[in-house]
mmCIF file of C-alpha atoms in Angstrom:
data_model
loop_
_atom_site.group_PDB
_atom_site.id
_atom_site.type_symbol
_atom_site.label_atom_id
_atom_site.label_comp_id
_atom_site.label_asym_id
_atom_site.label_seq_id
_atom_site.Cartn_x
_atom_site.Cartn_y
_atom_site.Cartn_z
ATOM 1 C CA MET A 1 28.799 10.332 -32.932
ATOM 2 C CA LEU A 2 26.246 11.685 -30.166
ATOM 3 C CA GLY A 3 23.056 9.798 -31.904
ATOM 4 C CA ASN A 4 20.825 12.992 -32.083
ATOM 5 C CA PRO A 5 20.878 16.410 -33.614
ATOM 6 C CA ALA A 6 20.338 18.420 -30.746
ATOM 7 C CA ASP A 7 23.184 17.243 -29.037
ATOM 8 C CA ALA A 8 25.529 17.397 -31.539
ATOM 9 C CA ASP A 9 24.542 20.851 -32.878
ATOM 10 C CA GLU A 10 25.173 21.697 -28.649
ATOM 11 C CA ALA A 11 28.852 19.818 -28.970
ATOM 12 C CA ALA A 12 29.299 21.470 -32.396
ATOM 13 C CA GLN A 13 29.117 24.965 -31.227
ATOM 14 C CA GLU A 14 30.676 24.296 -27.853
ATOM 15 C CA ALA A 15 34.345 23.194 -29.829
ATOM 16 C CA PHE A 16 33.961 25.876 -32.057
ATOM 17 C CA VAL A 17 33.600 28.399 -29.220
ATOM 18 C CA LYS A 18 36.778 26.379 -27.242
ATOM 19 C CA ALA A 19 38.715 26.427 -30.499
ATOM 20 C CA PHE A 20 38.384 30.155 -30.723
ATOM 21 C CA ARG A 21 39.220 30.491 -27.042
ATOM 22 C CA ALA A 22 42.213 28.523 -27.692
ATOM 23 C CA ILE A 23 43.209 29.892 -30.958
ATOM 24 C CA ASN A 24 46.654 31.039 -29.512
ATOM 25 C CA ALA A 25 47.744 27.879 -28.135
ATOM 26 C CA PHE A 26 47.638 26.243 -32.133
ATOM 27 C CA GLU A 27 51.208 26.098 -32.283
ATOM 28 C CA SER A 28 50.658 24.112 -36.207
ATOM 29 C CA ARG A 29 52.352 20.764 -35.138
ATOM 30 C CA SER A 30 49.605 19.271 -36.762
ATOM 31 C CA GLY A 31 47.188 20.645 -39.168
ATOM 32 C CA PHE A 32 44.569 22.718 -38.359
ATOM 33 C CA SER A 33 41.936 20.548 -38.968
ATOM 34 C CA THR A 34 43.453 17.766 -36.789
ATOM 35 C CA TRP A 35 43.570 20.263 -33.726
ATOM 36 C CA LEU A 36 39.848 21.348 -34.383
ATOM 37 C CA HIS A 37 38.549 17.334 -34.680
ATOM 38 C CA ARG A 38 40.626 17.000 -31.044
ATOM 39 C CA ILE A 39 38.605 19.334 -29.633
ATOM 40 C CA ALA A 40 35.437 18.399 -31.025
ATOM 41 C CA ALA A 41 36.425 14.685 -30.162
ATOM 42 C CA ASN A 42 37.339 15.487 -26.585
ATOM 43 C CA GLU A 43 34.083 17.471 -26.290
ATOM 44 C CA CYS A 44 31.956 14.256 -27.160
ATOM 45 C CA LEU A 45 33.811 12.229 -24.872
ATOM 46 C CA ASP A 46 32.699 14.659 -21.922
ATOM 47 C CA VAL A 47 28.980 14.303 -23.446
ATOM 48 C CA LEU A 48 29.074 10.604 -23.532
ATOM 49 C CA ARG A 49 31.210 10.102 -20.405
ATOM 50 C CA ARG A 50 28.156 12.493 -18.791
ATOM 51 C CA ARG A 51 25.666 10.241 -20.480
ATOM 52 C CA ALA A 52 27.343 7.168 -18.766
ATOM 53 C CA ARG A 53 27.036 8.173 -15.744
ATOM 54 C CA GLU A 54 23.241 8.715 -15.707
ATOM 55 C CA LYS A 55 23.099 5.225 -17.599
ATOM 56 C CA LEU A 56 19.627 4.616 -18.549
ATOM 57 C CA ASP A 57 19.861 1.025 -20.258
ATOM 58 C CA SER A 58 21.299 -1.731 -19.067
ATOM 59 C CA TRP A 59 21.978 -4.301 -22.212
ATOM 60 C CA ASP A 60 19.780 -6.972 -20.324
ATOM 61 C CA ALA A 61 16.929 -4.724 -19.946
ATOM 62 C CA LEU A 62 17.680 -3.098 -23.752
ATOM 63 C CA THR A 63 17.538 -6.749 -25.482
ATOM 64 C CA GLU A 64 14.626 -7.465 -23.399
ATOM 65 C CA LEU A 65 12.213 -4.258 -24.130
ATOM 66 C CA GLU A 66 13.931 -4.293 -28.034
ATOM 67 C CA GLY A 67 15.131 -7.882 -29.058
ATOM 68 C CA SER A 68 12.570 -8.194 -31.722
ATOM 69 C CA ARG A 69 13.443 -4.442 -32.970
ATOM 70 C CA LEU A 70 17.255 -5.333 -33.113
ATOM 71 C CA GLU A 71 16.730 -8.686 -34.719
ATOM 72 C CA ARG A 72 15.327 -6.984 -37.445
ATOM 73 C CA LEU A 73 17.593 -4.163 -37.806
ATOM 74 C CA LEU A 74 20.234 -6.623 -38.084
ATOM 75 C CA ALA A 75 18.392 -8.465 -40.483
ATOM 76 C CA GLU A 76 17.796 -5.792 -42.835
ATOM 77 C CA PRO A 77 20.833 -3.348 -42.586
ATOM 78 C CA ASP A 78 19.571 -1.247 -45.160
ATOM 79 C CA ALA A 79 16.747 0.170 -43.259
ATOM 80 C CA ALA A 80 19.252 1.515 -40.910
ATOM 81 C CA GLY A 81 19.161 5.042 -41.767
ATOM 82 C CA ALA A 82 15.498 5.257 -41.176
ATOM 83 C CA SER A 83 14.538 7.598 -38.691
ATOM 84 C CA GLU A 84 12.497 4.997 -36.407
ATOM 85 C CA THR A 85 15.799 3.250 -35.573
ATOM 86 C CA SER A 86 17.939 5.500 -34.902
ATOM 87 C CA ASP A 87 17.023 5.898 -31.075
ATOM 88 C CA LEU A 88 17.253 1.953 -30.438
ATOM 89 C CA ILE A 89 21.195 2.312 -32.823
ATOM 90 C CA ASP A 90 22.054 5.323 -30.575
ATOM 91 C CA ARG A 91 21.112 3.132 -27.686
ATOM 92 C CA ILE A 92 22.825 0.230 -28.315
ATOM 93 C CA LEU A 93 25.896 2.499 -29.315
ATOM 94 C CA SER A 94 25.961 4.241 -25.716
ATOM 95 C CA GLN A 95 26.410 0.253 -24.089
ATOM 96 C CA LEU A 96 29.867 0.766 -25.276
ATOM 97 C CA PRO A 97 32.634 2.483 -23.319
ATOM 98 C CA PRO A 98 32.702 6.442 -24.548
ATOM 99 C CA ASP A 99 36.513 6.156 -26.164
ATOM 100 C CA TYR A 100 35.421 2.745 -28.237
ATOM 101 C CA ARG A 101 32.247 4.395 -29.713
ATOM 102 C CA LEU A 102 34.608 7.435 -30.256
ATOM 103 C CA ILE A 103 37.259 5.783 -32.397
ATOM 104 C CA LEU A 104 34.574 3.682 -34.120
ATOM 105 C CA ALA A 105 32.857 7.204 -34.792
ATOM 106 C CA LEU A 106 36.463 8.600 -36.651
ATOM 107 C CA ARG A 107 36.832 5.417 -38.353
ATOM 108 C CA GLU A 108 33.641 4.665 -39.594
ATOM 109 C CA LEU A 109 31.809 7.950 -39.679
ATOM 110 C CA ARG A 110 34.508 10.034 -40.706
ATOM 111 C CA GLY A 111 36.628 7.670 -42.774
ATOM 112 C CA PHE A 112 40.112 8.815 -40.851
ATOM 113 C CA SER A 113 42.959 6.733 -41.516
ATOM 114 C CA TYR A 114 44.649 5.101 -38.898
ATOM 115 C CA GLU A 115 47.342 7.734 -38.801
ATOM 116 C CA GLU A 116 44.860 10.425 -38.866
ATOM 117 C CA ILE A 117 43.069 8.812 -36.047
ATOM 118 C CA ALA A 118 46.053 8.776 -33.941
ATOM 119 C CA GLU A 119 46.951 12.139 -34.457
ATOM 120 C CA VAL A 120 43.659 13.217 -33.369
ATOM 121 C CA LEU A 121 43.450 11.029 -30.089
ATOM 122 C CA GLU A 122 46.882 11.751 -29.559
ATOM 123 C CA CYS A 123 48.019 8.433 -29.589
ATOM 124 C CA SER A 124 50.295 5.667 -31.481
ATOM 125 C CA LEU A 125 49.157 3.827 -34.320
ATOM 126 C CA ASP A 126 49.164 0.217 -32.519
ATOM 127 C CA SER A 127 47.023 1.882 -30.129
ATOM 128 C CA VAL A 128 44.379 3.107 -32.590
ATOM 129 C CA LYS A 129 44.365 -0.507 -34.042
ATOM 130 C CA ALA A 130 44.422 -2.471 -30.740
ATOM 131 C CA ARG A 131 41.681 0.026 -29.787
ATOM 132 C CA LEU A 132 39.595 -0.282 -33.041
ATOM 133 C CA ARG A 133 39.889 -4.085 -32.638
ATOM 134 C CA ARG A 134 38.432 -4.237 -29.446
ATOM 135 C CA ALA A 135 35.967 -1.643 -30.090
ATOM 136 C CA ARG A 136 34.768 -4.146 -32.702
ATOM 137 C CA GLN A 137 34.797 -7.075 -30.660
ATOM 138 C CA GLU A 138 32.904 -5.472 -27.974
ATOM 139 C CA LEU A 139 30.292 -4.854 -30.438
ATOM 140 C CA GLN A 140 30.206 -8.200 -31.983
ATOM 141 C CA LYS A 141 29.980 -9.443 -28.995
ATOM 142 C CA LYS A 142 26.767 -7.626 -27.606
ATOM 143 C CA LEU A 143 25.128 -8.276 -31.338
ATOM 144 C CA ARG A 144 26.165 -11.908 -31.461
ATOM 145 C CA HIS A 145 23.051 -13.405 -29.969
ATOM 146 C CA PHE A 146 20.773 -11.497 -32.459
ATOM 147 C CA SER A 147 23.039 -11.449 -35.529
ATOM 148 C CA GLY A 148 23.312 -15.470 -35.805
ATOM 149 C CA SER A 149 26.643 -15.648 -36.132
ATOM 150 C CA LYS A 150 27.182 -17.486 -32.800
ATOM 151 C CA ASP A 151 30.313 -19.307 -34.054
ATOM 152 C CA VAL A 152 32.253 -16.627 -34.962
ATOM 153 C CA MET B 1 46.810 -22.070 -37.353
ATOM 154 C CA ARG B 2 49.251 -19.583 -37.086
ATOM 155 C CA GLU B 3 48.220 -18.144 -40.526
ATOM 156 C CA HIS B 4 44.614 -17.975 -39.100
ATOM 157 C CA ASP B 5 45.331 -16.530 -36.081
ATOM 158 C CA GLU B 6 47.562 -13.668 -37.805
ATOM 159 C CA ALA B 7 44.813 -13.355 -40.214
ATOM 160 C CA VAL B 8 42.179 -12.737 -37.450
ATOM 161 C CA SER B 9 44.399 -10.250 -35.645
ATOM 162 C CA ARG B 10 44.581 -8.083 -38.871
ATOM 163 C CA LEU B 11 40.824 -8.609 -40.142
ATOM 164 C CA GLY B 12 40.317 -5.034 -39.446
ATOM 165 C CA GLU B 13 42.873 -3.414 -40.584
ATOM 166 C CA PHE B 14 42.315 -5.525 -43.960
ATOM 167 C CA TYR B 15 38.603 -4.197 -43.797
ATOM 168 C CA ASP B 16 39.859 -0.461 -43.402
ATOM 169 C CA GLY B 17 42.169 -1.012 -46.345
ATOM 170 C CA GLN B 18 44.954 -0.023 -44.082
ATOM 171 C CA LEU B 19 47.595 -3.009 -44.844
ATOM 172 C CA ALA B 20 50.126 -2.841 -47.481
ATOM 173 C CA GLN B 21 49.562 -4.671 -50.437
ATOM 174 C CA ALA B 22 51.263 -7.500 -49.813
ATOM 175 C CA GLU B 23 49.874 -8.386 -46.220
ATOM 176 C CA ALA B 24 46.185 -7.329 -47.729
ATOM 177 C CA GLU B 25 46.645 -10.113 -50.704
ATOM 178 C CA ALA B 26 47.782 -12.573 -47.925
ATOM 179 C CA CYS B 27 44.588 -11.856 -46.024
ATOM 180 C CA ARG B 28 42.394 -11.785 -49.021
ATOM 181 C CA LEU B 29 43.662 -14.978 -49.726
ATOM 182 C CA HIS B 30 43.154 -16.469 -46.342
ATOM 183 C CA ILE B 31 39.470 -15.175 -46.120
ATOM 184 C CA GLU B 32 38.857 -16.666 -49.037
ATOM 185 C CA SER B 33 39.269 -20.174 -47.743
ATOM 186 C CA CYS B 34 38.100 -19.481 -44.308
ATOM 187 C CA PRO B 35 34.194 -19.558 -43.521
ATOM 188 C CA GLN B 36 35.254 -18.431 -39.735
ATOM 189 C CA CYS B 37 37.156 -14.778 -41.199
ATOM 190 C CA ARG B 38 34.328 -14.562 -43.776
ATOM 191 C CA ALA B 39 31.771 -14.131 -41.464
ATOM 192 C CA SER B 40 33.635 -11.904 -39.449
ATOM 193 C CA ILE B 41 34.051 -9.578 -42.270
ATOM 194 C CA LYS B 42 30.533 -9.842 -43.166
ATOM 195 C CA GLU B 43 29.814 -8.805 -39.442
ATOM 196 C CA PHE B 44 32.096 -5.890 -40.174
ATOM 197 C CA GLU B 45 29.881 -4.769 -42.996
ATOM 198 C CA ARG B 46 26.831 -5.188 -41.702
ATOM 199 C CA ILE B 47 28.337 -3.377 -38.371
ATOM 200 C CA SER B 48 29.055 -0.345 -40.453
ATOM 201 C CA THR B 49 25.607 -0.346 -42.167
ATOM 202 C CA VAL B 50 23.574 -0.512 -39.337
ATOM 203 C CA PHE B 51 25.523 1.531 -37.021
ATOM 204 C CA PHE B 52 27.372 4.047 -39.290
ATOM 205 C CA THR B 53 25.423 4.864 -41.864
ATOM 206 C CA VAL B 54 26.086 9.014 -42.950
ATOM 207 C CA LYS B 55 23.434 10.760 -42.228
ATOM 208 C CA GLU B 56 23.256 14.073 -43.934
ATOM 209 C CA GLY B 57 24.086 16.537 -41.752
ATOM 210 C CA THR B 58 21.391 19.215 -40.985
ATOM 211 C CA SER B 59 23.366 22.137 -39.044
ATOM 212 C CA GLY B 60 21.101 25.210 -39.051
ATOM 213 C CA GLU B 61 21.416 27.791 -40.513
ATOM 214 C CA ASP B 62 21.738 30.030 -37.995
ATOM 215 C CA PHE B 63 24.845 27.806 -36.593
ATOM 216 C CA VAL B 64 27.602 30.301 -37.267
ATOM 217 C CA GLN B 65 25.422 32.822 -35.692
ATOM 218 C CA LYS B 66 25.285 30.786 -32.201
ATOM 219 C CA VAL B 67 28.563 30.227 -32.580
ATOM 220 C CA MET B 68 29.708 34.081 -32.812
ATOM 221 C CA ALA B 69 27.271 34.947 -30.069
ATOM 222 C CA ARG B 70 28.636 32.596 -27.372
ATOM 223 C CA ILE B 71 31.732 33.934 -28.518
ATOM 224 C CA GLU B 72 30.765 37.487 -28.328
ATOM 225 C CA THR B 73 29.080 36.979 -24.532
ATOM 226 C CA ASP B 74 32.464 35.369 -23.711
ATOM 227 C CA SER B 75 34.373 38.286 -24.846
ATOM 228 C CA ASP B 76 32.494 40.854 -22.800
ATOM 229 C CA ARG B 77 32.916 38.461 -19.932
ATOM 230 C CA LEU B 78 36.853 37.667 -20.329
ATOM 231 C CA GLU B 79 39.418 40.266 -20.743
ATOM 232 C CA GLU B 80 41.233 40.224 -23.949
ATOM 233 C CA PRO B 81 44.997 41.391 -22.384
ATOM 234 C CA VAL B 82 46.108 44.640 -24.755
ATOM 235 C CA GLY B 83 48.794 43.426 -27.725
ATOM 236 C CA SER B 84 48.371 39.963 -27.761
ATOM 237 C CA ALA B 85 45.858 38.263 -30.328
ATOM 238 C CA TRP B 86 44.543 41.832 -31.854
ATOM 239 C CA LEU B 87 48.496 42.383 -33.117
ATOM 240 C CA ARG B 88 49.193 39.308 -34.402
ATOM 241 C CA LEU B 89 47.429 39.709 -37.517
ATOM 242 C CA PRO B 90 48.183 43.601 -38.536
ATOM 243 C CA VAL B 91 52.249 42.199 -37.310
ATOM 244 C CA PHE B 92 51.948 40.014 -40.061
ATOM 245 C CA ALA B 93 50.369 42.507 -42.707
ATOM 246 C CA LEU B 94 52.828 44.494 -41.929
ATOM 247 C CA ALA B 95 55.746 42.358 -42.611
ATOM 248 C CA MET B 96 53.935 41.292 -45.729
ATOM 249 C CA ALA B 97 53.836 44.635 -46.847
ATOM 250 C CA ALA B 98 57.475 45.183 -46.043
ATOM 251 C CA ALA B 99 58.548 42.237 -48.317
ATOM 252 C CA ALA B 100 56.327 43.499 -50.889
ATOM 253 C CA PHE B 101 58.041 47.227 -50.620
ATOM 254 C CA LEU B 102 61.614 45.725 -50.997
ATOM 255 C CA LEU B 103 61.211 43.960 -54.102
ATOM 256 C CA ILE B 104 59.871 47.120 -55.600
ATOM 257 C CA ALA B 105 61.792 49.811 -53.700
ATOM 258 C CA ASN B 106 65.108 50.046 -55.462
ATOM 259 C CA VAL B 107 63.606 51.520 -58.606
ATOM 260 C CA ASP B 108 63.964 54.894 -57.910
ATOM 261 C CA ASN B 109 66.221 55.350 -54.398
ATOM 262 C CA GLU B 110 63.537 57.705 -53.302
ATOM 263 C CA PRO B 111 63.263 57.927 -48.574
ATOM 264 C CA PHE B 112 60.383 56.328 -47.856
ATOM 265 C CA THR B 113 58.053 56.456 -44.796
ATOM 266 C CA LEU B 114 56.023 54.093 -42.896
ATOM 267 C CA ASP B 115 52.401 54.943 -44.924
ATOM 268 C CA ASP B 116 54.715 54.420 -48.016
ATOM 269 C CA LEU B 117 55.517 50.487 -47.051
ATOM 270 C CA LEU B 118 51.804 49.959 -46.062
ATOM 271 C CA LEU B 119 50.916 51.662 -49.584
ATOM 272 C CA ALA B 120 52.948 49.687 -51.200
ATOM 273 C CA GLY B 121 51.305 46.500 -50.007
ATOM 274 C CA ASN B 122 48.398 47.814 -50.709
ATOM 275 C CA SER B 123 46.911 47.864 -47.086
ATOM 276 C CA GLY B 124 45.369 51.470 -48.140
ATOM 277 C CA ALA B 125 45.506 51.802 -44.160
ATOM 278 C CA SER B 126 47.580 54.537 -42.443
ATOM 279 C CA HIS B 127 50.258 53.110 -40.083
ATOM 280 C CA GLU B 128 48.688 54.307 -36.742
ATOM 281 C CA SER B 129 45.817 51.914 -37.058
ATOM 282 C CA TRP B 130 48.122 48.934 -37.718
ATOM 283 C CA VAL B 131 50.498 49.202 -34.864
ATOM 284 C CA LEU B 132 48.428 50.514 -32.193
ATOM 285 C CA GLY B 133 45.890 47.717 -33.040
ATOM 286 C CA ALA B 134 43.233 50.666 -32.761
ATOM 287 C CA GLN B 135 41.146 47.759 -34.812
ATOM 288 C CA PRO B 136 41.321 44.667 -33.913
ATOM 289 C CA PRO B 137 40.421 41.895 -36.492
ATOM 290 C CA ASP B 138 36.860 41.141 -36.335
ATOM 291 C CA ALA B 139 36.259 37.680 -34.351
ATOM 292 C CA ASP B 140 34.584 36.601 -37.824
ATOM 293 C CA ASP B 141 37.769 37.255 -39.366
ATOM 294 C CA ILE B 142 39.873 35.269 -37.075
ATOM 295 C CA LEU B 143 37.478 32.011 -37.405
ATOM 296 C CA THR B 144 37.502 31.948 -40.914
ATOM 297 C CA SER B 145 41.352 32.603 -41.602
ATOM 298 C CA ALA B 146 41.792 29.665 -39.116
ATOM 299 C CA LEU B 147 39.312 27.321 -40.864
ATOM 300 C CA GLU B 148 40.542 28.094 -44.454
ATOM 301 C CA GLY B 149 43.671 27.261 -42.893
ATOM 302 C CA ARG B 150 45.412 30.637 -43.607
#
């Protein structure tokens, strides 16, 4: 979600500490793991919003500097797990609004169902569907130039 | 055209396996005959593979220690109100012990004390430590209990 182990470790620690401090407020309306995921998701959103304010890359600058790496990455998706591409992946994902990145992470990385995502984000099922659709469209739009699927 | 527009609006749900069987089947049939929708699905697959490949998590062995150290540092700064969180677990345990005792108490009808109650629940602790909360549960215990869903 956050793109690097150090930030992820820090956010995970903070999420557990916040959960401990707020344990009296847990009312069992949702499952405990859902409640904990909600705390972790909000922590990640805070980190991503702080980063967005410090925005280091514009999309144009990123594509100018890293266009060929990006093309290779999209042409060879199986190489995406390699550590040398993880910074590029993180910089691309940072171009998305934080809540788009969060909902994609909940679906793609955590494999949550739409109902589970709605519980974590405390929103409706229709809202989840709409946000996921817009998040994917936003990413597709950014990558269209490099992926060769111009007519989609 | 309408069928295509409907399929396009549902491609994400189809890809995520969130459609009901009949709707998923209708979507699948459309995708098979529509190059544009097939290309969209392929893009979803590529996005998943490129951007969301799950890397093996490597939380350090000292992760738990770090969390507990932060909690203890915070606890030193914040004052825990007497009789709040610290009493909840003991009170719950006392209630469970009482329930266990009542199930077996009718056998010989002898008068019982609060210590009898606790011993019947196999707590092995004197009642003063439970009621007065003189031995608050360890922070580890609370976190472990909560994480294990107890």
